């Protein structure tokens, strides 16, 4: 024993402040020196999400949190998350219908913008790994949360970066939401400061798809969701 610690490799985590990115940050922190990037893109709950990302970063020992403010998603519009004239819908009461169609909360090609910036920063930092909490199972069916999307993006990175060695990893993509909750509990992920709601900033609404999927995940995992909700959990 020399008493000299071996430097851990660096990784960049896309940290939205939501449940999945919270678990990703806790997972990455086990093996990497974590640098997190948070995007404010004109979303309805921008202020609340930033606060959650800042708290998750603090509690998981993130080395640096980079906040990037981008206006293009808001200006382009086309999503209930960025356009105040489009209402955030309540989730269908039929569980099977969630994810069957791409909902109006989809922000067109959003994750490509996030990943491009994260990879740019990773290249500057000398990090070889970029984490993003994309989930295909138990999700709203967004096209930029599918494995093929990330396979294609990694091919782009290989051809478009200096050394071609950076990889985007999606450790949660094939997991059920309840499995993600269980993993987060095991890792000690700070769920109590995370935020998933599409519309509420003081209390989560409890009825948007993101809230419903989150609440169901905690219920199926046999855990209690520690954040406040305006509407009690519906029974599915």
PDB file of C-alpha atoms in Angstrom:
ATOM      1  CA  UNK A   1       0.000   0.000   0.000  1.00  0.00           C
ATOM      2  CA  UNK A   2       1.538   3.261  -1.113  1.00  0.00           C
ATOM      3  CA  UNK A   3      -1.295   5.467   0.075  1.00  0.00           C
ATOM      4  CA  UNK A   4      -1.471   7.035  -3.390  1.00  0.00           C
ATOM      5  CA  UNK A   5      -4.879   6.778  -4.998  1.00  0.00           C
ATOM      6  CA  UNK A   6      -5.067   5.886  -8.646  1.00  0.00           C
ATOM      7  CA  UNK A   7      -6.870   8.599 -10.590  1.00  0.00           C
ATOM      8  CA  UNK A   8     -10.272   7.447 -11.734  1.00  0.00           C
ATOM      9  CA  UNK A   9     -11.297   7.900 -15.367  1.00  0.00           C
ATOM     10  CA  UNK A  10     -13.544  10.825 -16.147  1.00  0.00           C
ATOM     11  CA  UNK A  11     -17.105  10.558 -17.410  1.00  0.00           C
ATOM     12  CA  UNK A  12     -19.741  13.064 -18.455  1.00  0.00           C
ATOM     13  CA  UNK A  13     -23.306  12.522 -17.249  1.00  0.00           C
ATOM     14  CA  UNK A  14     -26.309  14.174 -18.891  1.00  0.00           C
ATOM     15  CA  UNK A  15     -28.142  15.260 -15.751  1.00  0.00           C
ATOM     16  CA  UNK A  16     -31.695  16.438 -16.289  1.00  0.00           C
ATOM     17  CA  UNK A  17     -32.630  16.211 -12.629  1.00  0.00           C
ATOM     18  CA  UNK A  18     -35.135  13.431 -13.259  1.00  0.00           C
ATOM     19  CA  UNK A  19     -35.351   9.988 -11.705  1.00  0.00           C
ATOM     20  CA  UNK A  20     -33.399   8.193 -14.418  1.00  0.00           C
ATOM     21  CA  UNK A  21     -30.554  10.697 -14.649  1.00  0.00           C
ATOM     22  CA  UNK A  22     -30.371  10.659 -10.850  1.00  0.00           C
ATOM     23  CA  UNK A  23     -29.707   6.913 -10.923  1.00  0.00           C
ATOM     24  CA  UNK A  24     -27.225   7.369 -13.783  1.00  0.00           C
ATOM     25  CA  UNK A  25     -25.275   9.909 -11.751  1.00  0.00           C
ATOM     26  CA  UNK A  26     -25.154   7.584  -8.738  1.00  0.00           C
ATOM     27  CA  UNK A  27     -24.106   4.692 -10.970  1.00  0.00           C
ATOM     28  CA  UNK A  28     -21.365   6.673 -12.701  1.00  0.00           C
ATOM     29  CA  UNK A  29     -20.058   7.961  -9.376  1.00  0.00           C
ATOM     30  CA  UNK A  30     -19.071   4.431  -8.331  1.00  0.00           C
ATOM     31  CA  UNK A  31     -16.369   4.129 -10.970  1.00  0.00           C
ATOM     32  CA  UNK A  32     -15.708   7.560 -12.470  1.00  0.00           C
ATOM     33  CA  UNK A  33     -14.808  11.123 -11.665  1.00  0.00           C
ATOM     34  CA  UNK A  34     -18.102  12.616 -12.794  1.00  0.00           C
ATOM     35  CA  UNK A  35     -18.666  15.822 -14.714  1.00  0.00           C
ATOM     36  CA  UNK A  36     -22.345  16.535 -15.234  1.00  0.00           C
ATOM     37  CA  UNK A  37     -24.024  18.677 -17.853  1.00  0.00           C
ATOM     38  CA  UNK A  38     -27.516  20.093 -17.442  1.00  0.00           C
ATOM     39  CA  UNK A  39     -29.565  21.624 -20.240  1.00  0.00           C
ATOM     40  CA  UNK A  40     -32.028  24.464 -19.845  1.00  0.00           C
ATOM     41  CA  UNK A  41     -33.846  24.507 -23.158  1.00  0.00           C
ATOM     42  CA  UNK A  42     -36.976  26.512 -22.427  1.00  0.00           C
ATOM     43  CA  UNK A  43     -38.861  23.648 -20.799  1.00  0.00           C
ATOM     44  CA  UNK A  44     -41.821  24.453 -18.550  1.00  0.00           C
ATOM     45  CA  UNK A  45     -40.104  23.231 -15.389  1.00  0.00           C
ATOM     46  CA  UNK A  46     -36.696  24.675 -16.241  1.00  0.00           C
ATOM     47  CA  UNK A  47     -36.065  26.285 -12.857  1.00  0.00           C
ATOM     48  CA  UNK A  48     -37.183  23.239 -10.883  1.00  0.00           C
ATOM     49  CA  UNK A  49     -35.147  20.829 -13.005  1.00  0.00           C
ATOM     50  CA  UNK A  50     -32.003  22.925 -12.591  1.00  0.00           C
ATOM     51  CA  UNK A  51     -32.406  22.939  -8.835  1.00  0.00           C
ATOM     52  CA  UNK A  52     -32.781  19.167  -8.838  1.00  0.00           C
ATOM     53  CA  UNK A  53     -29.722  18.709 -11.033  1.00  0.00           C
ATOM     54  CA  UNK A  54     -27.674  20.938  -8.730  1.00  0.00           C
ATOM     55  CA  UNK A  55     -28.734  18.959  -5.655  1.00  0.00           C
ATOM     56  CA  UNK A  56     -28.145  15.567  -7.312  1.00  0.00           C
ATOM     57  CA  UNK A  57     -24.703  16.740  -8.406  1.00  0.00           C
ATOM     58  CA  UNK A  58     -23.872  17.854  -4.874  1.00  0.00           C
ATOM     59  CA  UNK A  59     -25.123  14.693  -3.208  1.00  0.00           C
ATOM     60  CA  UNK A  60     -23.454  12.273  -5.633  1.00  0.00           C
ATOM     61  CA  UNK A  61     -20.087  14.037  -5.537  1.00  0.00           C
ATOM     62  CA  UNK A  62     -20.048  15.404  -9.077  1.00  0.00           C
ATOM     63  CA  UNK A  63     -16.779  17.230  -9.727  1.00  0.00           C
ATOM     64  CA  UNK A  64     -18.350  19.954 -11.867  1.00  0.00           C
ATOM     65  CA  UNK A  65     -21.859  20.743 -13.106  1.00  0.00           C
ATOM     66  CA  UNK A  66     -21.974  22.602 -16.402  1.00  0.00           C
ATOM     67  CA  UNK A  67     -25.248  24.353 -17.138  1.00  0.00           C
ATOM     68  CA  UNK A  68     -25.890  24.951 -20.814  1.00  0.00           C
ATOM     69  CA  UNK A  69     -28.754  27.211 -21.786  1.00  0.00           C
ATOM     70  CA  UNK A  70     -29.972  26.613 -25.324  1.00  0.00           C
ATOM     71  CA  UNK A  71     -32.867  28.437 -26.921  1.00  0.00           C
ATOM     72  CA  UNK A  72     -33.378  26.479 -30.117  1.00  0.00           C
ATOM     73  CA  UNK A  73     -35.865  23.936 -28.713  1.00  0.00           C
ATOM     74  CA  UNK A  74     -38.104  26.708 -27.419  1.00  0.00           C
ATOM     75  CA  UNK A  75     -37.865  28.711 -30.640  1.00  0.00           C
ATOM     76  CA  UNK A  76     -38.539  25.686 -32.835  1.00  0.00           C
ATOM     77  CA  UNK A  77     -41.455  24.623 -30.631  1.00  0.00           C
ATOM     78  CA  UNK A  78     -43.680  21.701 -31.501  1.00  0.00           C
ATOM     79  CA  UNK A  79     -43.678  20.225 -27.989  1.00  0.00           C
ATOM     80  CA  UNK A  80     -45.859  20.695 -24.951  1.00  0.00           C
ATOM     81  CA  UNK A  81     -42.678  20.981 -22.900  1.00  0.00           C
ATOM     82  CA  UNK A  82     -41.432  24.060 -24.731  1.00  0.00           C
ATOM     83  CA  UNK A  83     -44.562  25.681 -26.199  1.00  0.00           C
ATOM     84  CA  UNK A  84     -46.982  27.239 -23.708  1.00  0.00           C
ATOM     85  CA  UNK A  85     -49.798  27.066 -26.260  1.00  0.00           C
ATOM     86  CA  UNK A  86     -49.688  23.246 -26.224  1.00  0.00           C
ATOM     87  CA  UNK A  87     -51.136  21.745 -23.060  1.00  0.00           C
ATOM     88  CA  UNK A  88     -49.374  18.954 -21.190  1.00  0.00           C
ATOM     89  CA  UNK A  89     -51.889  16.090 -21.389  1.00  0.00           C
ATOM     90  CA  UNK A  90     -52.871  13.778 -18.598  1.00  0.00           C
ATOM     91  CA  UNK A  91     -51.697  10.204 -18.985  1.00  0.00           C
ATOM     92  CA  UNK A  92     -54.190   7.728 -20.364  1.00  0.00           C
ATOM     93  CA  UNK A  93     -56.031   5.750 -17.707  1.00  0.00           C
ATOM     94  CA  UNK A  94     -55.401   2.684 -19.856  1.00  0.00           C
ATOM     95  CA  UNK A  95     -51.874   1.620 -18.923  1.00  0.00           C
ATOM     96  CA  UNK A  96     -51.375  -0.245 -22.216  1.00  0.00           C
ATOM     97  CA  UNK A  97     -51.828   2.973 -24.196  1.00  0.00           C
ATOM     98  CA  UNK A  98     -48.833   4.746 -22.617  1.00  0.00           C
ATOM     99  CA  UNK A  99     -45.997   4.684 -25.145  1.00  0.00           C
ATOM    100  CA  UNK A 100     -48.157   3.392 -27.995  1.00  0.00           C
ATOM    101  CA  UNK A 101     -47.921   6.734 -29.786  1.00  0.00           C
ATOM    102  CA  UNK A 102     -45.338   9.500 -29.625  1.00  0.00           C
ATOM    103  CA  UNK A 103     -46.948  12.130 -27.358  1.00  0.00           C
ATOM    104  CA  UNK A 104     -46.953  15.922 -27.671  1.00  0.00           C
ATOM    105  CA  UNK A 105     -44.361  16.071 -24.876  1.00  0.00           C
ATOM    106  CA  UNK A 106     -41.744  14.775 -27.329  1.00  0.00           C
ATOM    107  CA  UNK A 107     -39.190  17.523 -28.052  1.00  0.00           C
ATOM    108  CA  UNK A 108     -38.100  17.013 -31.684  1.00  0.00           C
ATOM    109  CA  UNK A 109     -34.628  15.431 -31.879  1.00  0.00           C
ATOM    110  CA  UNK A 110     -33.733  16.901 -28.488  1.00  0.00           C
ATOM    111  CA  UNK A 111     -31.284  14.259 -27.326  1.00  0.00           C
ATOM    112  CA  UNK A 112     -29.079  14.791 -30.383  1.00  0.00           C
ATOM    113  CA  UNK A 113     -28.465  18.384 -29.263  1.00  0.00           C
ATOM    114  CA  UNK A 114     -27.744  17.225 -25.700  1.00  0.00           C
ATOM    115  CA  UNK A 115     -25.386  14.458 -26.757  1.00  0.00           C
ATOM    116  CA  UNK A 116     -23.490  16.669 -29.196  1.00  0.00           C
ATOM    117  CA  UNK A 117     -22.684  19.114 -26.398  1.00  0.00           C
ATOM    118  CA  UNK A 118     -21.866  16.346 -23.912  1.00  0.00           C
ATOM    119  CA  UNK A 119     -19.484  14.676 -26.368  1.00  0.00           C
ATOM    120  CA  UNK A 120     -17.811  18.014 -27.096  1.00  0.00           C
ATOM    121  CA  UNK A 121     -17.186  18.528 -23.394  1.00  0.00           C
ATOM    122  CA  UNK A 122     -16.017  14.929 -22.952  1.00  0.00           C
ATOM    123  CA  UNK A 123     -13.464  15.493 -25.698  1.00  0.00           C
ATOM    124  CA  UNK A 124     -12.124  18.573 -23.898  1.00  0.00           C
ATOM    125  CA  UNK A 125     -12.037  16.777 -20.528  1.00  0.00           C
ATOM    126  CA  UNK A 126     -10.387  13.653 -21.884  1.00  0.00           C
ATOM    127  CA  UNK A 127     -13.415  11.594 -20.828  1.00  0.00           C
ATOM    128  CA  UNK A 128     -14.177   8.466 -22.836  1.00  0.00           C
ATOM    129  CA  UNK A 129     -17.670   7.833 -21.498  1.00  0.00           C
ATOM    130  CA  UNK A 130     -20.903   9.818 -21.664  1.00  0.00           C
ATOM    131  CA  UNK A 131     -23.843   8.580 -19.581  1.00  0.00           C
ATOM    132  CA  UNK A 132     -27.450   9.335 -20.453  1.00  0.00           C
ATOM    133  CA  UNK A 133     -30.482   7.942 -18.644  1.00  0.00           C
ATOM    134  CA  UNK A 134     -32.478   6.941 -21.701  1.00  0.00           C
ATOM    135  CA  UNK A 135     -35.140   4.306 -21.041  1.00  0.00           C
ATOM    136  CA  UNK A 136     -37.064   2.334 -23.648  1.00  0.00           C
ATOM    137  CA  UNK A 137     -39.203   0.148 -21.374  1.00  0.00           C
ATOM    138  CA  UNK A 138     -42.093   1.720 -19.424  1.00  0.00           C
ATOM    139  CA  UNK A 139     -41.603   5.009 -21.253  1.00  0.00           C
ATOM    140  CA  UNK A 140     -43.536   7.468 -23.378  1.00  0.00           C
ATOM    141  CA  UNK A 141     -42.158   5.963 -26.580  1.00  0.00           C
ATOM    142  CA  UNK A 142     -39.804   8.774 -27.575  1.00  0.00           C
ATOM    143  CA  UNK A 143     -37.788   7.816 -30.682  1.00  0.00           C
ATOM    144  CA  UNK A 144     -34.547   9.197 -29.225  1.00  0.00           C
ATOM    145  CA  UNK A 145     -34.713   6.726 -26.336  1.00  0.00           C
ATOM    146  CA  UNK A 146     -34.206   3.577 -28.417  1.00  0.00           C
ATOM    147  CA  UNK A 147     -31.021   1.454 -28.514  1.00  0.00           C
ATOM    148  CA  UNK A 148     -30.626   1.852 -32.299  1.00  0.00           C
ATOM    149  CA  UNK A 149     -30.493   5.623 -31.851  1.00  0.00           C
ATOM    150  CA  UNK A 150     -27.476   5.369 -29.557  1.00  0.00           C
ATOM    151  CA  UNK A 151     -25.777   2.758 -31.710  1.00  0.00           C
ATOM    152  CA  UNK A 152     -26.022   5.182 -34.624  1.00  0.00           C
ATOM    153  CA  UNK A 153     -24.845   8.117 -32.506  1.00  0.00           C
ATOM    154  CA  UNK A 154     -21.784   6.183 -31.402  1.00  0.00           C
ATOM    155  CA  UNK A 155     -20.909   5.543 -35.028  1.00  0.00           C
ATOM    156  CA  UNK A 156     -21.123   9.290 -35.606  1.00  0.00           C
ATOM    157  CA  UNK A 157     -18.793   9.924 -32.648  1.00  0.00           C
ATOM    158  CA  UNK A 158     -16.270   7.436 -34.029  1.00  0.00           C
ATOM    159  CA  UNK A 159     -16.147   9.314 -37.309  1.00  0.00           C
ATOM    160  CA  UNK A 160     -16.516  12.846 -35.986  1.00  0.00           C
ATOM    161  CA  UNK A 161     -14.185  13.168 -33.001  1.00  0.00           C
ATOM    162  CA  UNK A 162     -10.412  13.519 -32.821  1.00  0.00           C
ATOM    163  CA  UNK A 163      -9.639  10.058 -31.441  1.00  0.00           C
ATOM    164  CA  UNK A 164     -12.996   8.382 -32.041  1.00  0.00           C
ATOM    165  CA  UNK A 165     -12.871   6.716 -28.616  1.00  0.00           C
ATOM    166  CA  UNK A 166     -15.750   8.393 -26.764  1.00  0.00           C
ATOM    167  CA  UNK A 167     -18.831   6.245 -26.230  1.00  0.00           C
ATOM    168  CA  UNK A 168     -22.336   7.127 -25.118  1.00  0.00           C
ATOM    169  CA  UNK A 169     -23.594   4.511 -22.664  1.00  0.00           C
ATOM    170  CA  UNK A 170     -27.220   3.895 -21.696  1.00  0.00           C
ATOM    171  CA  UNK A 171     -27.105   1.588 -18.655  1.00  0.00           C
ATOM    172  CA  UNK A 172     -30.838   1.886 -17.944  1.00  0.00           C
ATOM    173  CA  UNK A 173     -32.243   1.589 -21.454  1.00  0.00           C
ATOM    174  CA  UNK A 174     -33.451  -2.024 -21.218  1.00  0.00           C
ATOM    175  CA  UNK A 175     -34.630  -1.833 -17.599  1.00  0.00           C
ATOM    176  CA  UNK A 176     -38.184  -1.557 -16.356  1.00  0.00           C
ATOM    177  CA  UNK A 177     -38.827   1.599 -14.356  1.00  0.00           C
ATOM    178  CA  UNK A 178     -39.358  -0.451 -11.195  1.00  0.00           C
ATOM    179  CA  UNK A 179     -35.910  -2.018 -11.713  1.00  0.00           C
ATOM    180  CA  UNK A 180     -34.428   1.471 -12.014  1.00  0.00           C
ATOM    181  CA  UNK A 181     -36.021   2.431  -8.694  1.00  0.00           C
ATOM    182  CA  UNK A 182     -34.598  -0.696  -7.035  1.00  0.00           C
ATOM    183  CA  UNK A 183     -31.153   0.049  -8.471  1.00  0.00           C
ATOM    184  CA  UNK A 184     -31.388   3.631  -7.249  1.00  0.00           C
ATOM    185  CA  UNK A 185     -32.316   2.492  -3.747  1.00  0.00           C
ATOM    186  CA  UNK A 186     -29.356   0.077  -3.773  1.00  0.00           C
ATOM    187  CA  UNK A 187     -27.010   2.869  -4.883  1.00  0.00           C
ATOM    188  CA  UNK A 188     -28.421   5.414  -2.457  1.00  0.00           C
ATOM    189  CA  UNK A 189     -29.500   7.686  -5.324  1.00  0.00           C
ATOM    190  CA  UNK A 190     -31.018  10.910  -3.928  1.00  0.00           C
ATOM    191  CA  UNK A 191     -34.537  10.444  -5.291  1.00  0.00           C
ATOM    192  CA  UNK A 192     -35.850  12.985  -2.784  1.00  0.00           C
ATOM    193  CA  UNK A 193     -34.289  15.869  -4.747  1.00  0.00           C
ATOM    194  CA  UNK A 194     -35.102  14.547  -8.231  1.00  0.00           C
ATOM    195  CA  UNK A 195     -37.942  15.908 -10.367  1.00  0.00           C
ATOM    196  CA  UNK A 196     -39.839  14.192 -13.189  1.00  0.00           C
ATOM    197  CA  UNK A 197     -43.054  16.196 -13.579  1.00  0.00           C
ATOM    198  CA  UNK A 198     -43.699  17.905 -16.907  1.00  0.00           C
ATOM    199  CA  UNK A 199     -45.736  20.784 -15.485  1.00  0.00           C
ATOM    200  CA  UNK A 200     -45.497  21.258 -11.709  1.00  0.00           C
ATOM    201  CA  UNK A 201     -42.662  23.077  -9.945  1.00  0.00           C
ATOM    202  CA  UNK A 202     -43.814  23.108  -6.319  1.00  0.00           C
ATOM    203  CA  UNK A 203     -45.688  19.829  -6.334  1.00  0.00           C
ATOM    204  CA  UNK A 204     -45.547  17.212  -9.068  1.00  0.00           C
ATOM    205  CA  UNK A 205     -48.897  17.093 -10.869  1.00  0.00           C
ATOM    206  CA  UNK A 206     -49.322  13.334 -10.492  1.00  0.00           C
ATOM    207  CA  UNK A 207     -51.267  12.969 -13.763  1.00  0.00           C
ATOM    208  CA  UNK A 208     -48.838  13.618 -16.636  1.00  0.00           C
ATOM    209  CA  UNK A 209     -47.221  10.563 -18.234  1.00  0.00           C
ATOM    210  CA  UNK A 210     -43.909  11.187 -16.530  1.00  0.00           C
ATOM    211  CA  UNK A 211     -45.511  11.352 -13.078  1.00  0.00           C
ATOM    212  CA  UNK A 212     -47.699   8.307 -13.702  1.00  0.00           C
ATOM    213  CA  UNK A 213     -44.765   6.212 -14.932  1.00  0.00           C
ATOM    214  CA  UNK A 214     -42.665   7.287 -11.971  1.00  0.00           C
ATOM    215  CA  UNK A 215     -45.365   6.613  -9.397  1.00  0.00           C
ATOM    216  CA  UNK A 216     -46.092   3.200 -10.890  1.00  0.00           C
ATOM    217  CA  UNK A 217     -42.378   2.348 -10.800  1.00  0.00           C
ATOM    218  CA  UNK A 218     -42.075   3.158  -7.110  1.00  0.00           C
ATOM    219  CA  UNK A 219     -45.240   1.208  -6.337  1.00  0.00           C
ATOM    220  CA  UNK A 220     -44.061  -1.861  -8.268  1.00  0.00           C
ATOM    221  CA  UNK A 221     -40.654  -1.639  -6.592  1.00  0.00           C
ATOM    222  CA  UNK A 222     -42.304  -1.617  -3.172  1.00  0.00           C
ATOM    223  CA  UNK A 223     -40.812   1.788  -2.399  1.00  0.00           C
ATOM    224  CA  UNK A 224     -42.243   5.182  -1.477  1.00  0.00           C
ATOM    225  CA  UNK A 225     -41.699   8.099  -3.827  1.00  0.00           C
ATOM    226  CA  UNK A 226     -40.321  10.854  -1.584  1.00  0.00           C
ATOM    227  CA  UNK A 227     -41.390  13.898  -3.644  1.00  0.00           C
ATOM    228  CA  UNK A 228     -44.701  15.765  -3.125  1.00  0.00           C
ATOM    229  CA  UNK A 229     -47.654  15.292  -5.486  1.00  0.00           C
ATOM    230  CA  UNK A 230     -50.685  17.506  -6.017  1.00  0.00           C
ATOM    231  CA  UNK A 231     -52.880  14.558  -6.995  1.00  0.00           C
ATOM    232  CA  UNK A 232     -52.875  11.222  -5.236  1.00  0.00           C
ATOM    233  CA  UNK A 233     -51.621   8.247  -7.236  1.00  0.00           C
ATOM    234  CA  UNK A 234     -54.178   6.704  -9.538  1.00  0.00           C
ATOM    235  CA  UNK A 235     -54.731   2.988  -9.366  1.00  0.00           C
ATOM    236  CA  UNK A 236     -53.698   1.111 -12.500  1.00  0.00           C
TER     237      UNK A 236
END
